[in-house]
mmCIF file of C-alpha atoms in Angstrom:
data_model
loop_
_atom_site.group_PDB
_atom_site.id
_atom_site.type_symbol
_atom_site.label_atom_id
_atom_site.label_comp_id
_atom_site.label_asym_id
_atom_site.label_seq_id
_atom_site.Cartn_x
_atom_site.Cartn_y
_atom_site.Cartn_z
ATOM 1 C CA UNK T 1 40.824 29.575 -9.998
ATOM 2 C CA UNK T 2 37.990 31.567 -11.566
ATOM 3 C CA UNK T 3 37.724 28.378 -15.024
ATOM 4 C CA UNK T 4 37.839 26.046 -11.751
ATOM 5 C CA UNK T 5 35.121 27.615 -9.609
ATOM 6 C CA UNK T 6 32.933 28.009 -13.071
ATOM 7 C CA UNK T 7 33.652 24.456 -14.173
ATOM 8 C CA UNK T 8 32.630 23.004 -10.602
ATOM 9 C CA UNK T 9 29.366 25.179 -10.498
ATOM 10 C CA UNK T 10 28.372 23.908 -13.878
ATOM 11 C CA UNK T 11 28.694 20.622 -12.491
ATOM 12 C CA UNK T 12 26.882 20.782 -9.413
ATOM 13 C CA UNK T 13 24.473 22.272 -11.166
ATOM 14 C CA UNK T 14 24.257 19.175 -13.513
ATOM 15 C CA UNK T 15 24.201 17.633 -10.603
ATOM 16 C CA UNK T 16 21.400 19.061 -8.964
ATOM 17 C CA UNK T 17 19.152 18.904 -12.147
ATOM 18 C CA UNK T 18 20.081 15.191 -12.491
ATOM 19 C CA UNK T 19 19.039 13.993 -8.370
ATOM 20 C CA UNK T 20 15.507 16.361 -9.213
ATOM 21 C CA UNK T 21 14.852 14.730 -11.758
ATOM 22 C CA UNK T 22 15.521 11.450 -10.547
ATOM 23 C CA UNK T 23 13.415 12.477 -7.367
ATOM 24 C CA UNK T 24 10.767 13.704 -9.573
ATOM 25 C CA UNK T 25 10.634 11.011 -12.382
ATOM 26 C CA UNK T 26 6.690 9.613 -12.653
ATOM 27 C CA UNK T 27 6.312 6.616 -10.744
ATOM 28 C CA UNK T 28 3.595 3.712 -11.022
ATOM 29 C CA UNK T 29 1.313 2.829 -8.080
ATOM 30 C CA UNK T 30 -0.147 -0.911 -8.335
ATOM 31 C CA UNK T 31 -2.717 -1.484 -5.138
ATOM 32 C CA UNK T 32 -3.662 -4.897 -4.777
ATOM 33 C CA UNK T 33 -6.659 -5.072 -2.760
ATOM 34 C CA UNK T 34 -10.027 -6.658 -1.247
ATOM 35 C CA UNK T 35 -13.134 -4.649 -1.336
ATOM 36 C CA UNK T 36 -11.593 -2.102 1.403
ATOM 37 C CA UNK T 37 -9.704 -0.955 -1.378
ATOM 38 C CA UNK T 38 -12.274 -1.104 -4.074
ATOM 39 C CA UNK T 39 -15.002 0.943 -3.264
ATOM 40 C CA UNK T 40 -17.563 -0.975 -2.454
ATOM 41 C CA UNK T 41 -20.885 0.198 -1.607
ATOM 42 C CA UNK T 42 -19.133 3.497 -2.209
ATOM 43 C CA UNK T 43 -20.136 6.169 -4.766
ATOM 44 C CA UNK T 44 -17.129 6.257 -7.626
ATOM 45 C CA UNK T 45 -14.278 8.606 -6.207
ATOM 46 C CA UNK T 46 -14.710 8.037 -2.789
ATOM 47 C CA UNK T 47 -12.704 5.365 -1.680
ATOM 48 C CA UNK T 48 -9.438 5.885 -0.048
ATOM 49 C CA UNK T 49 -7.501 4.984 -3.326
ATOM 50 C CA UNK T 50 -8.886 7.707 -5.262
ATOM 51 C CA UNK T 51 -8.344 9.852 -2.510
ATOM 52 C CA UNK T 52 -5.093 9.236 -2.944
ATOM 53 C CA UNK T 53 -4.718 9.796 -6.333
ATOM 54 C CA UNK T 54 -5.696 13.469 -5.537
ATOM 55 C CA UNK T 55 -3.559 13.877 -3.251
ATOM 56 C CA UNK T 56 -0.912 13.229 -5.077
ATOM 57 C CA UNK T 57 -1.645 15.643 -7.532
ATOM 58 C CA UNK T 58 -2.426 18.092 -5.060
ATOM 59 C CA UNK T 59 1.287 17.739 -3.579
ATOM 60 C CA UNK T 60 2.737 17.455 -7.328
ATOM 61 C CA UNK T 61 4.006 14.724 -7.053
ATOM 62 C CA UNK T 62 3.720 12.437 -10.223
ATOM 63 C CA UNK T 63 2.316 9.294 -9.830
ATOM 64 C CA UNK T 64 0.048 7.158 -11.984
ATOM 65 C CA UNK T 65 -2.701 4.553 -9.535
ATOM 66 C CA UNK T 66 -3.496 1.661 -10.964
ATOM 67 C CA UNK T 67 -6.539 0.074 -8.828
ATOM 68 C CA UNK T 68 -6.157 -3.671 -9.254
ATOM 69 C CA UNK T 69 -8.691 -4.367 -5.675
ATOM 70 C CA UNK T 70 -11.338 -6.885 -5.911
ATOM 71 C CA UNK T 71 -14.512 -7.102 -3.466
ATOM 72 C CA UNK T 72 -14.099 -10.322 -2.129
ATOM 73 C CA UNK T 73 -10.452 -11.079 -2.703
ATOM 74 C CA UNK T 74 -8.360 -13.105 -0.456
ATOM 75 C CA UNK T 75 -4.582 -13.843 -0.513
ATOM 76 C CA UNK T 76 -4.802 -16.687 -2.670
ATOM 77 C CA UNK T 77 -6.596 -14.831 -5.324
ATOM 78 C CA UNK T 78 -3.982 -11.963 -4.934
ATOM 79 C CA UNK T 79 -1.178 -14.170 -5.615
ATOM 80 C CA UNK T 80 -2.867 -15.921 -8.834
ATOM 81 C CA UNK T 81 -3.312 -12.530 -10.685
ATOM 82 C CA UNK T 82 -0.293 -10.609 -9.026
ATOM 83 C CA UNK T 83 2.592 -11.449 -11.725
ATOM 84 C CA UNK T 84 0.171 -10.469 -14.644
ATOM 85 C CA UNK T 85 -0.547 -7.658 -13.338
ATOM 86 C CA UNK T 86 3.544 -7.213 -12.501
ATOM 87 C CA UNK T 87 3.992 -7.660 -16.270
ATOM 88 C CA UNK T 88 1.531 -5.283 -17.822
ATOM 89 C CA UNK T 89 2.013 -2.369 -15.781
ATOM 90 C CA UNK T 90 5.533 -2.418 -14.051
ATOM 91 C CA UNK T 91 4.945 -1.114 -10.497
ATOM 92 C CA UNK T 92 7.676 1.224 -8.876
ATOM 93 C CA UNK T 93 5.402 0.783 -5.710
ATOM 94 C CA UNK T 94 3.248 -2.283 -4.917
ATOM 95 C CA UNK T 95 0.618 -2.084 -2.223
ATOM 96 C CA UNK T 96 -0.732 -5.116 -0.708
ATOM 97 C CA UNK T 97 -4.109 -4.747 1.101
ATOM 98 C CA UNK T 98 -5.151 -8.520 1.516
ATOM 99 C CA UNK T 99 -6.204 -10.653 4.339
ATOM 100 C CA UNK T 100 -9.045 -9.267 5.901
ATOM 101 C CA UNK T 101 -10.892 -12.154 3.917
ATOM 102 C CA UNK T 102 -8.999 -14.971 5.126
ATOM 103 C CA UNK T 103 -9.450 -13.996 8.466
ATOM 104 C CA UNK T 104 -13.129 -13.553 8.812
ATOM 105 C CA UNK T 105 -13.263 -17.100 6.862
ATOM 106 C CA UNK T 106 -11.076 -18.730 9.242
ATOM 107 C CA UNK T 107 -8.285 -19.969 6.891
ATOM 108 C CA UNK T 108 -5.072 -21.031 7.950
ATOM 109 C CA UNK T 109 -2.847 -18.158 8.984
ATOM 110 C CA UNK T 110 0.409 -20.005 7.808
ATOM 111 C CA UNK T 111 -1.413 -20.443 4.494
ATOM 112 C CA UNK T 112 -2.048 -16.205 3.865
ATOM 113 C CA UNK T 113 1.426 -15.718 5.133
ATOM 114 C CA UNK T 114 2.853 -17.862 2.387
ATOM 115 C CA UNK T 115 0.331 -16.338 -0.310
ATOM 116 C CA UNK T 116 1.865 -12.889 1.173
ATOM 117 C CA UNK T 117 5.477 -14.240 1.335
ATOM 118 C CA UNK T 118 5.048 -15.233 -2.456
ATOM 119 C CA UNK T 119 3.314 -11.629 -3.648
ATOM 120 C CA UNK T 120 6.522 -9.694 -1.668
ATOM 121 C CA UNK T 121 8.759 -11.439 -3.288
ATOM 122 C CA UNK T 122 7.800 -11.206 -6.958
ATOM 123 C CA UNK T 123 7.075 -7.753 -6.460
ATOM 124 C CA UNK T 124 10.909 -7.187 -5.275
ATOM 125 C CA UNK T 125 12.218 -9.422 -7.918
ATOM 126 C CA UNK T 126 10.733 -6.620 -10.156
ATOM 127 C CA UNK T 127 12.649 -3.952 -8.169
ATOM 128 C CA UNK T 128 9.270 -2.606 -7.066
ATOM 129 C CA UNK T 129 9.111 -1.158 -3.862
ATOM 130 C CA UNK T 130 6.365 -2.520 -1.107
ATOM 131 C CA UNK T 131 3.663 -1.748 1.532
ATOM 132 C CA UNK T 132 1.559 -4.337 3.288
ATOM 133 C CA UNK T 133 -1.864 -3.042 4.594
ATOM 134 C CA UNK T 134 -1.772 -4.776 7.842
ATOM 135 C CA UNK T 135 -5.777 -5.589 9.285
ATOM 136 C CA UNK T 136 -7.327 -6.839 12.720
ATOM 137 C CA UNK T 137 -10.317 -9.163 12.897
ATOM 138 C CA UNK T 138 -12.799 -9.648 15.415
ATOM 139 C CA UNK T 139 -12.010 -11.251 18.979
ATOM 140 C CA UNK T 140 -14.486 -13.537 18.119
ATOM 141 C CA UNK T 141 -12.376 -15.582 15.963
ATOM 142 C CA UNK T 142 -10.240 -16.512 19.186
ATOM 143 C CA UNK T 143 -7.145 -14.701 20.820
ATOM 144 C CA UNK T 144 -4.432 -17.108 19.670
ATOM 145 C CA UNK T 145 -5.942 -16.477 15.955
ATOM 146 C CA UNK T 146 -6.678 -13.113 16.060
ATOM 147 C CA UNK T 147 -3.000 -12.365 17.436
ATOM 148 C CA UNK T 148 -1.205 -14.815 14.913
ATOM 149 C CA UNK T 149 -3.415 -12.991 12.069
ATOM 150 C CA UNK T 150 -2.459 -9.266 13.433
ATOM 151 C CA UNK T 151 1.309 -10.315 13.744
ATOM 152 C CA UNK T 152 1.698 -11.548 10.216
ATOM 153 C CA UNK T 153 2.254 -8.227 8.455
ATOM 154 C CA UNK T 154 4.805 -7.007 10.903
ATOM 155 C CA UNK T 155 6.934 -10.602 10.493
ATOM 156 C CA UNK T 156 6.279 -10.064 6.942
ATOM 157 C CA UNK T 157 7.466 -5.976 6.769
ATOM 158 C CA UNK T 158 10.357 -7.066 8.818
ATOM 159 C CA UNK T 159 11.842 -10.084 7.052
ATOM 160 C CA UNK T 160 11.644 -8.319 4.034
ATOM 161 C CA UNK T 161 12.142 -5.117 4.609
ATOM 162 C CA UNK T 162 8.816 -3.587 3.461
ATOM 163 C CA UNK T 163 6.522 -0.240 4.343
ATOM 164 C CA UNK T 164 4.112 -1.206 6.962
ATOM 165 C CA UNK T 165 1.035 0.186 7.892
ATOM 166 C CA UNK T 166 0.217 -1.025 11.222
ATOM 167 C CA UNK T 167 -3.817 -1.108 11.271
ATOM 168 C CA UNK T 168 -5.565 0.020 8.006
ATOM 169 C CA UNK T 169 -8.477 0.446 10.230
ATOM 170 C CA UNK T 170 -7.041 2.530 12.658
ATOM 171 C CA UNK T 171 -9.261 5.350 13.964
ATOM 172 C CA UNK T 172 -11.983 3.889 12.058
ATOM 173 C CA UNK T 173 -12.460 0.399 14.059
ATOM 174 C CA UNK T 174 -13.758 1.346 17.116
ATOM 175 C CA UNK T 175 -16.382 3.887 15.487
ATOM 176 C CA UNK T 176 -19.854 2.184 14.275
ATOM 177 C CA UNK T 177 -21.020 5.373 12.688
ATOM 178 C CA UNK T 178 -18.577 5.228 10.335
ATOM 179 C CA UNK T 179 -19.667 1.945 8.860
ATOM 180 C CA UNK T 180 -21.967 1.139 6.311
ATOM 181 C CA UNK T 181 -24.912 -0.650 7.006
ATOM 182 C CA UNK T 182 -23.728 -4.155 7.124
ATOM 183 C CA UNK T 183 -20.779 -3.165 10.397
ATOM 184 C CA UNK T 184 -17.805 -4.668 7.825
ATOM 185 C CA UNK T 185 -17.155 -1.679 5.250
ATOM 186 C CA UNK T 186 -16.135 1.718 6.034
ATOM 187 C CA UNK T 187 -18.644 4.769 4.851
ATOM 188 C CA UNK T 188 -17.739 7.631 2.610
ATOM 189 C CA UNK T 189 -16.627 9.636 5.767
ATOM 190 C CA UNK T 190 -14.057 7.065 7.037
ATOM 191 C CA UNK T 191 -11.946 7.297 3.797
ATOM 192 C CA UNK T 192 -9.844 10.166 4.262
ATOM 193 C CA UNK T 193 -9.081 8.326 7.469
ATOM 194 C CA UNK T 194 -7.691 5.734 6.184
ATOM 195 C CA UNK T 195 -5.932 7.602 3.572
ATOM 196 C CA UNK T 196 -4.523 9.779 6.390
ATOM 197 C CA UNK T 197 -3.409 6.576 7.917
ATOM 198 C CA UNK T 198 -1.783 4.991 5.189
ATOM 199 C CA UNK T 199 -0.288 8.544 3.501
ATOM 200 C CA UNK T 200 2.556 8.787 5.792
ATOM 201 C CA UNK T 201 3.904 5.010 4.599
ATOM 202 C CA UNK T 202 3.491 5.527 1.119
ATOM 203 C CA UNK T 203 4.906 8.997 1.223
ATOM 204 C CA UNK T 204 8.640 7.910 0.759
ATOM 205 C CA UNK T 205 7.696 5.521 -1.459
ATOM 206 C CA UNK T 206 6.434 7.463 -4.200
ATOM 207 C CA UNK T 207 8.697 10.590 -3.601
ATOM 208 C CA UNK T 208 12.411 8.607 -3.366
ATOM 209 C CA UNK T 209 14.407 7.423 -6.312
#
């Protein structure tokens, strides 16, 4: 009984050291954003991203960020550079902050949500894990738009079974003083808002096997 009790705790404790490590093993971050993701008009270090990134090593968890955003960058673009980008760095976690473009140009909703479709599903092909940045736009553009824009990323999530976060802009929207000058790009001071927005969605990303 005692060579039996022995022999099981040395396996559970192989056990145990084998699911920590798997829980702990580094994992890759690929963000694939528009200029709400890439600091613009921002000093270096202040965006949300990089907030992140500090956060993470503040919480030890081990994760590398790799900051593929763009200032300008719609869907389409997104999709054209995604698979290199799949290739060179091999994501555990892709996050997909695109949109906010083709909406305040007026494109096609049914055209981003196929540009979307397409970026979720070479990501999973890759085994990586997703989160869509979901984003309003201004009533302006009309209700039946605005709605069919807002209701894309939760379609999108719930086909295929991806992280969500609702509103990037959530908390942030309705505030101008946390704008920059020109009313479209978040100050220095909304950025760990939006990071505590999004942190609770990318949480079990980064910390399960």
């Amino acid at each position: 009984m005692l060579v039996y009790l022995k022999k099981w705790s040395v396996y559970g404790l192989l056990m145990m050291a084998a699911s920590a490590s798997a829980y702990s093993a580094p994992k890759t971050v690929l963000v694939l954003g528009d200029s709400l993701s890439a600091e613009y008009g921002l000093n270096r270090g202040a965006g949300w991203v990089a907030l992140m990134e500090q956060k993470l090593k503040a919480e030890n968890i081990e994760a590398a960020i790799v900051n593929a955003s763009i200032s300008g960058e719609t869907t389409s673009g997104g999709r054209a550079r995604l698979p290199a980008l799949l290739t060179r760095h091999k994501p555990d976690v892709v996050v997909i902050e695109l949109g906010a473009n083709d909406g305040l140009r007026g494109l096609p909703v049914p055209a981003a949500e196929a540009n979307m479709r397409t970026m979720i599903e070479l990501a999973q092909k890759t085994k990586a894990r997703v989160l869509l940045v979901g984003m309003r736009i201004p009533p302006n553009y009309g209700r039946q738009y605005t709605d069919s824009f807002f209701g894309m990323y939760k379609s999108l999530a719930t086909q295929y079974k991806t992280g969500l976060v609702p509103f990037m802009l959530d908390g942030v929207a309705d505030k101008p003083p946390l704008f920059q000058p020109d009313r479209l790009h978040p100050a220095a001071n909304a950025h760990p808002i939006i990071l505590a927005t999004i942190w609770p969605h990318m949480l079990p990303l980064v910390t399960s096997r």
